[in-house]
PDB file of C-alpha atoms and ligand atoms in Angstrom:
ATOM      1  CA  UNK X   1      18.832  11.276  -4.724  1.00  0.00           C
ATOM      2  CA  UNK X   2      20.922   8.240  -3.239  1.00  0.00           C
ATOM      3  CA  UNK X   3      23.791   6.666  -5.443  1.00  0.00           C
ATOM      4  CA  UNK X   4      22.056   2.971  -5.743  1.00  0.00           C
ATOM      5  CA  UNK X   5      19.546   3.100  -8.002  1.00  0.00           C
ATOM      6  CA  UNK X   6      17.579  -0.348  -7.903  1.00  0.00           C
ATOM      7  CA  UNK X   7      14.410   0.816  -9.672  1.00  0.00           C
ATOM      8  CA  UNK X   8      16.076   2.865 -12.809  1.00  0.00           C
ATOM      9  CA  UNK X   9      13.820   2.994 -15.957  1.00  0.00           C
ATOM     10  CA  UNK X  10      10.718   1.345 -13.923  1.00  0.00           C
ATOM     11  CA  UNK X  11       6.918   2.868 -13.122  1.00  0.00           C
ATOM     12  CA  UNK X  12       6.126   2.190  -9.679  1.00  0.00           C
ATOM     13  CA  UNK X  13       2.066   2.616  -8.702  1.00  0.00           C
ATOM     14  CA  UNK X  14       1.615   3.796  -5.128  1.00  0.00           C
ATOM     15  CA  UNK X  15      -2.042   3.693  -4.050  1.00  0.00           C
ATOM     16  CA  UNK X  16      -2.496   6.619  -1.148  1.00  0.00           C
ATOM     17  CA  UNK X  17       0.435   8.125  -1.507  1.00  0.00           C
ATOM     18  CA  UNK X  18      -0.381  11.453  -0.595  1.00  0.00           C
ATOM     19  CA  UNK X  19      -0.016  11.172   3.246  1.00  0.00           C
ATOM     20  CA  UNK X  20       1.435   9.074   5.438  1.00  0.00           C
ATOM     21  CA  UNK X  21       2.935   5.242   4.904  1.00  0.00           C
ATOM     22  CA  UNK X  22       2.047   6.012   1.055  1.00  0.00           C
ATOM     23  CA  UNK X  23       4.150   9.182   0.912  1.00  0.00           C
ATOM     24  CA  UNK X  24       7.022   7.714   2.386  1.00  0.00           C
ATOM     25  CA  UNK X  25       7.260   4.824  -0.227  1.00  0.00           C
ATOM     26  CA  UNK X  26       7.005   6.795  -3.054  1.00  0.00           C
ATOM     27  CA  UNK X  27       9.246   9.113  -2.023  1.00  0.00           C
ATOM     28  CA  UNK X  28      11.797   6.299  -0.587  1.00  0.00           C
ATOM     29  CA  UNK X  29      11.307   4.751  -4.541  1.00  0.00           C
ATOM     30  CA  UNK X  30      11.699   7.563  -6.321  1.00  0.00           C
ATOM     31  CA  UNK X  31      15.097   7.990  -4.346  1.00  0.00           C
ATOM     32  CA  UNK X  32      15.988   4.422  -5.992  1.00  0.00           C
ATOM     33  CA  UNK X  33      15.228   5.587  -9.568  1.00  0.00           C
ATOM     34  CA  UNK X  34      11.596   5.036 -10.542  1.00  0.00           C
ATOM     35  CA  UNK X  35       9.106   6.896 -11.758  1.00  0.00           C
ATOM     36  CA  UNK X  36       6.533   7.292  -9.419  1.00  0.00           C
ATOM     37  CA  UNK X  37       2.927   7.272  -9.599  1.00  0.00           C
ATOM     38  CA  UNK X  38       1.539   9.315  -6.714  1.00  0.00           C
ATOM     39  CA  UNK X  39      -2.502   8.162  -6.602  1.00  0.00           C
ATOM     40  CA  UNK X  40      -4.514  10.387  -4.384  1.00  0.00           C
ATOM     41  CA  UNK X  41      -8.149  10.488  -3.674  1.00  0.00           C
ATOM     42  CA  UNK X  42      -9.331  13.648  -1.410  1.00  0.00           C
ATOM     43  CA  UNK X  43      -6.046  15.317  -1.268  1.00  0.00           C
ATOM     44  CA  UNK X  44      -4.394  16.674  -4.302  1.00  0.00           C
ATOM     45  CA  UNK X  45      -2.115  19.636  -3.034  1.00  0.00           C
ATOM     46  CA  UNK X  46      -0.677  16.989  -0.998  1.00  0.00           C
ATOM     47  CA  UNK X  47      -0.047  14.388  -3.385  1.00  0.00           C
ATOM     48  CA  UNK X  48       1.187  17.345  -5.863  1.00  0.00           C
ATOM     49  CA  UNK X  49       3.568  18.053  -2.565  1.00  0.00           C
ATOM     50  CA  UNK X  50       5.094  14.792  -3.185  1.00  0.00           C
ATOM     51  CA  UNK X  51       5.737  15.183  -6.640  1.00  0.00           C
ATOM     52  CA  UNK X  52       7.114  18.416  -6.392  1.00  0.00           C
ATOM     53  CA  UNK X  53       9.250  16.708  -3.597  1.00  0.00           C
ATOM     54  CA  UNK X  54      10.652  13.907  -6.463  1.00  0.00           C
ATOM     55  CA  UNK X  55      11.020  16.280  -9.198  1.00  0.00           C
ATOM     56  CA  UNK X  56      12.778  18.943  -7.661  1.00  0.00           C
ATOM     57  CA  UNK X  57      15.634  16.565  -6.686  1.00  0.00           C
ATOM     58  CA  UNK X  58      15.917  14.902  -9.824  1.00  0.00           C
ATOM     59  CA  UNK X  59      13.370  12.418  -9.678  1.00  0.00           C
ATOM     60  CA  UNK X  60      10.371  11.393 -12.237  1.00  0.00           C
ATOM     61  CA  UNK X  61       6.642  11.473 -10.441  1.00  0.00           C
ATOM     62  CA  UNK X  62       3.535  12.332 -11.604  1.00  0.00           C
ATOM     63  CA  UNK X  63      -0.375  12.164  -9.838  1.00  0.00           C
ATOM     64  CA  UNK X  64      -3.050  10.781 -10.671  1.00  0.00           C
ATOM     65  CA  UNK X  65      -6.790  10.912  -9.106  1.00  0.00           C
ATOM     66  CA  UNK X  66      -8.645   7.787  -8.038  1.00  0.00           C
ATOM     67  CA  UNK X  67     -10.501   6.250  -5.311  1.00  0.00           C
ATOM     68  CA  UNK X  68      -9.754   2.857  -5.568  1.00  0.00           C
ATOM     69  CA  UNK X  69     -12.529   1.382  -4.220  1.00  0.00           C
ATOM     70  CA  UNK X  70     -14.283   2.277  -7.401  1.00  0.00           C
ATOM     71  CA  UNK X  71     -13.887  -0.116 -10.506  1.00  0.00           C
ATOM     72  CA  UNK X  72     -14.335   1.967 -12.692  1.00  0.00           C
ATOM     73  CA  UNK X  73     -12.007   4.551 -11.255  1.00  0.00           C
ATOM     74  CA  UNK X  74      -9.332   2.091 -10.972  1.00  0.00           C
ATOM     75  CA  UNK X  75      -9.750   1.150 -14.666  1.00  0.00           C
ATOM     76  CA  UNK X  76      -8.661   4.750 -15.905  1.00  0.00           C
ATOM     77  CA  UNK X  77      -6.427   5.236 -13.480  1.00  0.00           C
ATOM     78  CA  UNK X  78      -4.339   2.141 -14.923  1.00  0.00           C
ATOM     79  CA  UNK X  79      -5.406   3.068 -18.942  1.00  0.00           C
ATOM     80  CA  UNK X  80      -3.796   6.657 -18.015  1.00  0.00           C
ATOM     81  CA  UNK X  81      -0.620   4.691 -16.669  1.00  0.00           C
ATOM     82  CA  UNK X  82      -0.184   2.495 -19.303  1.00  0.00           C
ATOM     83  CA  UNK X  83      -0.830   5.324 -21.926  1.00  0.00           C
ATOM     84  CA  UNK X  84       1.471   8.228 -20.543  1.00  0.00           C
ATOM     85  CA  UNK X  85       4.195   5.197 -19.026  1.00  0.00           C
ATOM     86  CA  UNK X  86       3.904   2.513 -21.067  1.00  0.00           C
ATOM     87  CA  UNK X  87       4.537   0.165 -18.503  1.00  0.00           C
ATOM     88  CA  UNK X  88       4.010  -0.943 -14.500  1.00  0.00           C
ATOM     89  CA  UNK X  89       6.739  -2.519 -12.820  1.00  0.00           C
ATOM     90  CA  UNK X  90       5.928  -2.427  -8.760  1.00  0.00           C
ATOM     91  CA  UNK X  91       2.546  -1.871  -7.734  1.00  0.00           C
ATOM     92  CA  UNK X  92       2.220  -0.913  -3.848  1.00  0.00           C
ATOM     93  CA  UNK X  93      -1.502  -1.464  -2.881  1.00  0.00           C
ATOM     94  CA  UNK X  94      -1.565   1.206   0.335  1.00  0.00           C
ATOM     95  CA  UNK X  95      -4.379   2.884   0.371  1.00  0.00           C
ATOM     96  CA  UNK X  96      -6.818   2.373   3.270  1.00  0.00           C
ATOM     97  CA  UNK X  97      -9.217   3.875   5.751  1.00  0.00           C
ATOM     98  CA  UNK X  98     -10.403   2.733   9.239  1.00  0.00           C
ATOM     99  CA  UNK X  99     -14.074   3.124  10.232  1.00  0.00           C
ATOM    100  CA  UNK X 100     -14.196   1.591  14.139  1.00  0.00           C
ATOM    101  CA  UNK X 101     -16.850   0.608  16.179  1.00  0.00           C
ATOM    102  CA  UNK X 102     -17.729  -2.027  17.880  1.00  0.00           C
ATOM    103  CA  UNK X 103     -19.150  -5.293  15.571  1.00  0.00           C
ATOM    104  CA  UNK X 104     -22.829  -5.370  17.253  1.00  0.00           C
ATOM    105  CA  UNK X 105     -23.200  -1.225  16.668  1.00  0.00           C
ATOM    106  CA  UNK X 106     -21.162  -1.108  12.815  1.00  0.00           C
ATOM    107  CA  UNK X 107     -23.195   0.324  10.862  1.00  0.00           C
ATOM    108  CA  UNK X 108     -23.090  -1.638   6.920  1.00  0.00           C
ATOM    109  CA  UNK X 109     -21.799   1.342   5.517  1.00  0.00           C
ATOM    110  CA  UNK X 110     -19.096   1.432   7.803  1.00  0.00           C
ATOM    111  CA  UNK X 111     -18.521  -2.343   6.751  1.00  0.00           C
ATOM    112  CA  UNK X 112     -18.569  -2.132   3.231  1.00  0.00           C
ATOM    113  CA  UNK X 113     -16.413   1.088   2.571  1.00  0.00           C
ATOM    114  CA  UNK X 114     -13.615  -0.291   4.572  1.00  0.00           C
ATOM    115  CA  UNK X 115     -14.091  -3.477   2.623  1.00  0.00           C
ATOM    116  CA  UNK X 116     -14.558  -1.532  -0.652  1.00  0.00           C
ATOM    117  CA  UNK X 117     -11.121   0.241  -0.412  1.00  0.00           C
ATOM    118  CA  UNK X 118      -8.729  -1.810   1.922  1.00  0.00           C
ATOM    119  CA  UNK X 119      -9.765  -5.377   0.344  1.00  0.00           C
ATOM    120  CA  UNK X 120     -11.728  -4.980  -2.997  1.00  0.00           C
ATOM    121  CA  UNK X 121      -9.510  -1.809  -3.687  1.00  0.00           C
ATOM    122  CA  UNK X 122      -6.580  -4.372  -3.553  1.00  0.00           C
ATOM    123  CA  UNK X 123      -8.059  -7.344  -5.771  1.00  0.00           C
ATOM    124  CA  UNK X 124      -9.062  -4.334  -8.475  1.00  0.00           C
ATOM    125  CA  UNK X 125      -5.917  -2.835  -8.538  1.00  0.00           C
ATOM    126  CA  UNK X 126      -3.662  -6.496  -8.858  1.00  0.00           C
ATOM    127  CA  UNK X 127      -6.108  -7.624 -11.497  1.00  0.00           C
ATOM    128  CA  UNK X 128      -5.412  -4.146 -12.908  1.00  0.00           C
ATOM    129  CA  UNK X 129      -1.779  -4.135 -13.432  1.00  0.00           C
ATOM    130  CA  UNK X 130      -1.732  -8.172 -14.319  1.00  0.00           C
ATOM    131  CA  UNK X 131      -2.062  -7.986 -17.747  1.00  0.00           C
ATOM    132  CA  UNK X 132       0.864  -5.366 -18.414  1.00  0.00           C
ATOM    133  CA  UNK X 133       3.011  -7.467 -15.868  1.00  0.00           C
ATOM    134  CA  UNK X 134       2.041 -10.979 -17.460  1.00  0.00           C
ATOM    135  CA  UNK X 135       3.365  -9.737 -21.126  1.00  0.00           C
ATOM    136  CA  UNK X 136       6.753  -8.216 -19.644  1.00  0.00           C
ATOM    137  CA  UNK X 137       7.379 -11.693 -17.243  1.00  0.00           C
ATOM    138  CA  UNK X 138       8.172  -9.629 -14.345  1.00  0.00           C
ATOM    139  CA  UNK X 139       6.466  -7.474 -11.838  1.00  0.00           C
ATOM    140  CA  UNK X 140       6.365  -6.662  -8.074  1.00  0.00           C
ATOM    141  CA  UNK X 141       2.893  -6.436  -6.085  1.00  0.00           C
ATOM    142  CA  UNK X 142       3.440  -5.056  -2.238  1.00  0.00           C
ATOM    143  CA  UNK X 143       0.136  -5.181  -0.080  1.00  0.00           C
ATOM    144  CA  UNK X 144       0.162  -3.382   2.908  1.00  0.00           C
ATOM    145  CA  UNK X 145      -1.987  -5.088   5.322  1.00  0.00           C
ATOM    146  CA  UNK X 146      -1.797  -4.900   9.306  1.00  0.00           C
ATOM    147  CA  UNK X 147      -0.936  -6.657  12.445  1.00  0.00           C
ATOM    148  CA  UNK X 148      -4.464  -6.537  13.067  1.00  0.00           C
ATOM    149  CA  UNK X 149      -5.321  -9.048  10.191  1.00  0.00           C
ATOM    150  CA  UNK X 150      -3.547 -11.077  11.701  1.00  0.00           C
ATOM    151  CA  UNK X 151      -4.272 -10.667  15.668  1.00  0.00           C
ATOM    152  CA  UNK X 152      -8.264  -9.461  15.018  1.00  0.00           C
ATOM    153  CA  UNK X 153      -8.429  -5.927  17.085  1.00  0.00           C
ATOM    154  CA  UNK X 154     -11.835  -5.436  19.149  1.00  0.00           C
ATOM    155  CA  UNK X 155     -13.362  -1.974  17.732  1.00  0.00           C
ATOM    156  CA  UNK X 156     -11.949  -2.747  13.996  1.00  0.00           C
ATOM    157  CA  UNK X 157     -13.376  -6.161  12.844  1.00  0.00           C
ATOM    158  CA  UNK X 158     -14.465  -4.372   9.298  1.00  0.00           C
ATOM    159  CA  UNK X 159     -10.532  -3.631   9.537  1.00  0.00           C
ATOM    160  CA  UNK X 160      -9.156  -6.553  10.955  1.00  0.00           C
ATOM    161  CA  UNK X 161     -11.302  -8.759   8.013  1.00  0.00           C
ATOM    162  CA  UNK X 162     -10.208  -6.334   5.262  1.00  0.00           C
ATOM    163  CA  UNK X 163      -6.711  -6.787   6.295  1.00  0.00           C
ATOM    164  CA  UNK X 164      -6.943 -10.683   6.976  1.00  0.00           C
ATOM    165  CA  UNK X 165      -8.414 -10.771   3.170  1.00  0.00           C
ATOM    166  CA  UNK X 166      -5.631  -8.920   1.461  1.00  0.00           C
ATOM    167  CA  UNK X 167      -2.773 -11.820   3.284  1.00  0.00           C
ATOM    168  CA  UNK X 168      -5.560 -13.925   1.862  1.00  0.00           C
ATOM    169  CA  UNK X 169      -5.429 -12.439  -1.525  1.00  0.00           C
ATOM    170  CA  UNK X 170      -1.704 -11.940  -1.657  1.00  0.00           C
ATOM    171  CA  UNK X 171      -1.191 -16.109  -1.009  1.00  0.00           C
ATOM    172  CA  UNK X 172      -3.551 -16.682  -3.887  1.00  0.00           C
ATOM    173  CA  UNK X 173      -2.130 -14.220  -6.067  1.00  0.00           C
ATOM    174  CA  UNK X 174       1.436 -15.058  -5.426  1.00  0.00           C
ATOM    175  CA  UNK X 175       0.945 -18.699  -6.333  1.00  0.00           C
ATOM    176  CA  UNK X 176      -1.510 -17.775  -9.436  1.00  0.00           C
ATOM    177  CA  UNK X 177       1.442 -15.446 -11.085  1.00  0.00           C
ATOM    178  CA  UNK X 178       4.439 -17.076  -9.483  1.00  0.00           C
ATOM    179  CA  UNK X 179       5.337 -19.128 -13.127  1.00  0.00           C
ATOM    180  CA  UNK X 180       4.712 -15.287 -14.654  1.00  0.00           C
ATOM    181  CA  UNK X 181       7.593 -13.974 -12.774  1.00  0.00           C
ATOM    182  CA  UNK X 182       5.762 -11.520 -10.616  1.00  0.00           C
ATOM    183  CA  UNK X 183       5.906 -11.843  -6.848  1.00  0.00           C
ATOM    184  CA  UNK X 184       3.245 -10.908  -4.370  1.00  0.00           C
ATOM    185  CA  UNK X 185       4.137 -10.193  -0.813  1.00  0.00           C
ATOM    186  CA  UNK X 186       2.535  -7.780   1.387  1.00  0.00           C
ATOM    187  CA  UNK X 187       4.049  -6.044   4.446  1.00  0.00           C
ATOM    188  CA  UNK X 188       2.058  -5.847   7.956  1.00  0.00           C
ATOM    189  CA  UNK X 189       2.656  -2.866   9.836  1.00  0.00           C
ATOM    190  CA  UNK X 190       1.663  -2.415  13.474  1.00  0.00           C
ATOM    191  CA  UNK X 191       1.481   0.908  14.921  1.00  0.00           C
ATOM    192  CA  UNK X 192       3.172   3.481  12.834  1.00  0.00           C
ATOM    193  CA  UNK X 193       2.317   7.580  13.003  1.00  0.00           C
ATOM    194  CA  UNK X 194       0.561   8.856  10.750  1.00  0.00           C
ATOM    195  CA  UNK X 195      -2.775  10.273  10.417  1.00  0.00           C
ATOM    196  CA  UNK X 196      -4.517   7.177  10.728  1.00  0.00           C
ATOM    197  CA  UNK X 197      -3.314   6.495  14.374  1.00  0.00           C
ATOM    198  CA  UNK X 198      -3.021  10.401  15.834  1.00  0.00           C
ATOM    199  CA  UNK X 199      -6.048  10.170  18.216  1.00  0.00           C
ATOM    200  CA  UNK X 200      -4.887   6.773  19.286  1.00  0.00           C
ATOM    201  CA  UNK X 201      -4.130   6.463  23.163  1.00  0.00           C
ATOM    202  CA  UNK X 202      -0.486   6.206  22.700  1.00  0.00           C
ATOM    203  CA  UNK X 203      -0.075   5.379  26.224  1.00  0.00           C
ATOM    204  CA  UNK X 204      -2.473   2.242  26.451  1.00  0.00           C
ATOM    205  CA  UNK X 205      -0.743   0.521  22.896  1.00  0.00           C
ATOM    206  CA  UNK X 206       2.941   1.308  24.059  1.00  0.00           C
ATOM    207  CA  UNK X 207       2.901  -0.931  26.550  1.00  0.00           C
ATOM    208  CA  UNK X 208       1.908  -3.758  23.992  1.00  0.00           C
ATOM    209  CA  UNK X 209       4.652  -3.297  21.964  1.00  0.00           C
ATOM    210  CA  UNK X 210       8.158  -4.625  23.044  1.00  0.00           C
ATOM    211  CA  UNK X 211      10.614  -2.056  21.349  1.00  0.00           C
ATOM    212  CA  UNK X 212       8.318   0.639  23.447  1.00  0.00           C
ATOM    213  CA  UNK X 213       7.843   2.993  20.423  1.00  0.00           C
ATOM    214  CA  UNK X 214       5.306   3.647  17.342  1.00  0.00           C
ATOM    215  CA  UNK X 215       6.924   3.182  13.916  1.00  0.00           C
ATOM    216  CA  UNK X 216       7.565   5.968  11.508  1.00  0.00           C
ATOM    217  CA  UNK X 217       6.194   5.669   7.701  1.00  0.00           C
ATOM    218  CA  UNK X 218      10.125   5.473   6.567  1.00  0.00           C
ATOM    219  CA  UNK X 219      10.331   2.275   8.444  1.00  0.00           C
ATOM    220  CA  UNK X 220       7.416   0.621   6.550  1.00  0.00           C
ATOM    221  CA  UNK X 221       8.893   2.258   3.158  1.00  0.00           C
ATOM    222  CA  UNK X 222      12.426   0.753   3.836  1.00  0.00           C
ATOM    223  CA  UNK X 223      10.535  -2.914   4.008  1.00  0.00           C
ATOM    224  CA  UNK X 224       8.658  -1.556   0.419  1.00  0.00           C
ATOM    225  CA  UNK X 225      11.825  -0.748  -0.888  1.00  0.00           C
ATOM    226  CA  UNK X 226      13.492  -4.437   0.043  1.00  0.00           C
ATOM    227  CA  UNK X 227      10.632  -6.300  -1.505  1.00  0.00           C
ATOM    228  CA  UNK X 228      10.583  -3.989  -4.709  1.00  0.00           C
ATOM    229  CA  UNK X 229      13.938  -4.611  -5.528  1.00  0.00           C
ATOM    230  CA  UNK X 230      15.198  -6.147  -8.465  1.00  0.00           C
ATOM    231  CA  UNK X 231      17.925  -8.545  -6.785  1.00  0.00           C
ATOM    232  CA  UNK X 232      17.228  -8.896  -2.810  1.00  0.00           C
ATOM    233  CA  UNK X 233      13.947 -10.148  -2.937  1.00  0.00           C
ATOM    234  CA  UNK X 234      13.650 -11.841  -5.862  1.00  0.00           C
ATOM    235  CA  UNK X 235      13.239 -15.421  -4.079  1.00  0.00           C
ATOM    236  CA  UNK X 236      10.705 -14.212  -2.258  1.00  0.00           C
ATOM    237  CA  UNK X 237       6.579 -14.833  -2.890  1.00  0.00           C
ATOM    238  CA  UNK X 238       3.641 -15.105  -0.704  1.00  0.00           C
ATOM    239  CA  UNK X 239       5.360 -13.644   2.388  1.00  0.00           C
ATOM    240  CA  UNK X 240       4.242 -11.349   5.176  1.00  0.00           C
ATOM    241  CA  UNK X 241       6.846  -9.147   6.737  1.00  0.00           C
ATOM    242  CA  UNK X 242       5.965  -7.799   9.787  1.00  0.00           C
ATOM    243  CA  UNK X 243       6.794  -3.613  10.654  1.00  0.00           C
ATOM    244  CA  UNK X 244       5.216  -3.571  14.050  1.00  0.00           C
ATOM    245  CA  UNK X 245       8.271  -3.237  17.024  1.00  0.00           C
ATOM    246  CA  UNK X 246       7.439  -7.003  17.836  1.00  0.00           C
ATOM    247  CA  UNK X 247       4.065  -6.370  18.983  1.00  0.00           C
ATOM    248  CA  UNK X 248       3.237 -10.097  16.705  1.00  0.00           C
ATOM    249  CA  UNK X 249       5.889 -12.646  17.336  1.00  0.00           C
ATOM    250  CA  UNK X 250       4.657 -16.144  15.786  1.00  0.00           C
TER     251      UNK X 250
HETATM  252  P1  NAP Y 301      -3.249   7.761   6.236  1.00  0.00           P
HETATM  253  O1  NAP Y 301      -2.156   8.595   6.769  1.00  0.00           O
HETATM  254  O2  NAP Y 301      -4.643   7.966   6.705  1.00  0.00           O
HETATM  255  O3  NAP Y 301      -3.215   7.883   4.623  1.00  0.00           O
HETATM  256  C1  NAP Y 301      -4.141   7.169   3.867  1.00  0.00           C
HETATM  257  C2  NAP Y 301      -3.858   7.347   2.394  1.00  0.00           C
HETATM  258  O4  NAP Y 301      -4.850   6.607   1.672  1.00  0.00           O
HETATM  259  C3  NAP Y 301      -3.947   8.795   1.959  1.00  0.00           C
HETATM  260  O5  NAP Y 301      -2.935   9.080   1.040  1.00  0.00           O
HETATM  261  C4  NAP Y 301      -5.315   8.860   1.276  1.00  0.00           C
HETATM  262  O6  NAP Y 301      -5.344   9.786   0.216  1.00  0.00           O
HETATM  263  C5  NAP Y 301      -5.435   7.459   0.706  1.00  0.00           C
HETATM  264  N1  NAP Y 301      -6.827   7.100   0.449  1.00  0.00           N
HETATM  265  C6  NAP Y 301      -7.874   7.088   1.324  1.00  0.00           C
HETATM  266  N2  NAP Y 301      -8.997   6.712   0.679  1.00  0.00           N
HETATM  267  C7  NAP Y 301      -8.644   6.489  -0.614  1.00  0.00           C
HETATM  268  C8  NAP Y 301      -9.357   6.064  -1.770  1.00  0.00           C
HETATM  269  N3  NAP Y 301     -10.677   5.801  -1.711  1.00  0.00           N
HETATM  270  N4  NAP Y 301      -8.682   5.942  -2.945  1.00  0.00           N
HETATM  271  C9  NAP Y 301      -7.349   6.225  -3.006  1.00  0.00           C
HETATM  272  N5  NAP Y 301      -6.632   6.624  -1.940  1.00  0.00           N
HETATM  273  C10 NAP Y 301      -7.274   6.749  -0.759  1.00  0.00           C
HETATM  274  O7  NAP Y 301      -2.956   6.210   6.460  1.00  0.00           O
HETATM  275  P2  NAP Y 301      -1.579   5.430   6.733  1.00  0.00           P
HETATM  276  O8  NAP Y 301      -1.445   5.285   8.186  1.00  0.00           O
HETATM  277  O9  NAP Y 301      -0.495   6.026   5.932  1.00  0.00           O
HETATM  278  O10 NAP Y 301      -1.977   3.988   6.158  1.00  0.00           O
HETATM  279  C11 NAP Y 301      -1.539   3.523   4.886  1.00  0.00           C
HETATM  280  C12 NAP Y 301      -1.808   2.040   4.792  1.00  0.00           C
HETATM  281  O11 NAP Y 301      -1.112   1.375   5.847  1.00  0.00           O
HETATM  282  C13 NAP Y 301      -3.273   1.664   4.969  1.00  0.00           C
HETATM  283  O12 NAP Y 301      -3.597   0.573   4.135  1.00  0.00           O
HETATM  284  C14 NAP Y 301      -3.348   1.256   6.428  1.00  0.00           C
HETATM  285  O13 NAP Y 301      -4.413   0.373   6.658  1.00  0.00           O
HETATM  286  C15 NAP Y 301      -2.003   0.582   6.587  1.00  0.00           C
HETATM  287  N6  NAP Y 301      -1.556   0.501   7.975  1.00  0.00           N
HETATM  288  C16 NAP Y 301      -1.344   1.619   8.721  1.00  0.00           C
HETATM  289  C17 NAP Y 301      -0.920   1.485  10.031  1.00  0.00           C
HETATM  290  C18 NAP Y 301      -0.642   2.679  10.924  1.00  0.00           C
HETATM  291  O14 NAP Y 301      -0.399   2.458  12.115  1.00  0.00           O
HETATM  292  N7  NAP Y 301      -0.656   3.897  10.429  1.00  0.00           N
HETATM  293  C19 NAP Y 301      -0.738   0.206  10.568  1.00  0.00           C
HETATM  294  C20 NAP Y 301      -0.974  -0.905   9.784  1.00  0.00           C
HETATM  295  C21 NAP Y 301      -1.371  -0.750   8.477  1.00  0.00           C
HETATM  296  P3  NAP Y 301      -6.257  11.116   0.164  1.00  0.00           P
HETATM  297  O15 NAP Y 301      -5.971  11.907   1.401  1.00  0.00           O
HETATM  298  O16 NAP Y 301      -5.803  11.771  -1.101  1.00  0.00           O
HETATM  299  O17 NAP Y 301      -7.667  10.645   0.088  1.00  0.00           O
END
């Protein structure tokens, strides 16, 4: 554990955080002092990896099961929170799945569960926290969206809408609970390795991106950790901060 400790004494809820971008930020928040939430869907030896990973160095983390595409789910998964916590300070909405294919061959299903999860997983889990964040006048929400919602990427337009809905969602939300004292930002990554991207042609996207490289999931979580921070960010609301090697310049 680092010596600055921005986040002591708050619960931090990291949607996905068993691989990839998701792991990274709760492990980079834990560092800072917070208790972690480690939500998982499909992979629970791997999100119990990660709390093992906080714990055993001093940290506070526990998992919890949802898939947050499911209202219901997402429900429980904030009444265990609140019950066993008390309390959610920063909630990082990261969980999200890619289903490509090109628009006229999609398939609805293929539509509506990357809708489901990347977008309506989102809304569910802000409108899910808002109530606990409302009564302490203070909160962080940190959407992780994409370059592609905001450049459209052929082969992903159920992706490229889910991800233009959550900036969408985070402008709305950011002005709806800016006089509550909880900011809403979100953070657009554009290639990073993980998972998600590992049968990407890595050859073919390089040459898109001016600082020639993919981004790793620490990158991303050093951005999380900025905008989750009591002090640094605090004048900030409604912003999009791009991760992507300056593949989007506008
Ligand atoms: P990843 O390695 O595939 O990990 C996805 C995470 O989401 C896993 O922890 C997975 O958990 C979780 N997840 C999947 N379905 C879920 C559900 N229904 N409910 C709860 N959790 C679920 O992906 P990643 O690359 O880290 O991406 C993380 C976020 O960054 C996503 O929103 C993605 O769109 C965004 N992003 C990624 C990139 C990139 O280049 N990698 C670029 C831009 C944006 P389980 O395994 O437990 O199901």
């Amino acid at each position: 554990m680092t010596s600055s400790k921005n986040l002591s004494g708050q619960t931090v809820l990291v949607t996905g955080a068993s691989r990839g971008i998701g792991r990274a930020v709760a492990l980079t928040l834990a560092k800072e002092g917070a208790e972690v939430v480690v939500n998982y869907s499909n992979s629970p030896d791997k999100a119990n990896e990660v709390v093992h990973l906080i714990t055993s160095s001093g940290g506070k983390a526990y998992s919890l099961k949802a898939n947050i595409a499911e209202e219901d789910a997402v429900k429980e998964l904030m009444d265990s929170i609140l019950e066993k916590s008390g309390q959610i300070d920063v909630l990082v909405n990261n969980a999200g799945i890619t289903r490509d294919g090109l628009l006229m061959r999609m398939k609805m299903e293929d539509w509506k569960s990357v809708i489901d999860l990347n977008l309506s997983g989102v809304f569910l889990c802000t409108r899910g926290v808002a109530r606990s964040m409302i009564k302490q006048k203070k909160g962080r929400i940190i959407n992780i969206t994409s370059v592609v919602g905001l450049m459209g990427n052929g082969g992903q337009a159920n992706y490229a809408a889910s991800k233009a809905g959550v900036i969408g969602l985070t402008r709305s939300a950011a002005k709806e609970f800016a006089s509550r004292g909880i900011t809403v930002n979100a953070v657009a990554p554009g290639f990073i390795s993980t998972d998600m991207t590992k049968d990407l042609e890595a050859e073919q996207i390089l040459s898109s991106i001016p600082l020639g490289q993919f981004g790793t999931p620490d990158q991303v979580a050093g951005v999380v950790r900025f905008l989750a921070a009591d002090s640094a960010a605090a004048y900030m609301t409604g912003q999009v901060l791009q991760v992507d090697g300056g593949m989007v310049m506008s």
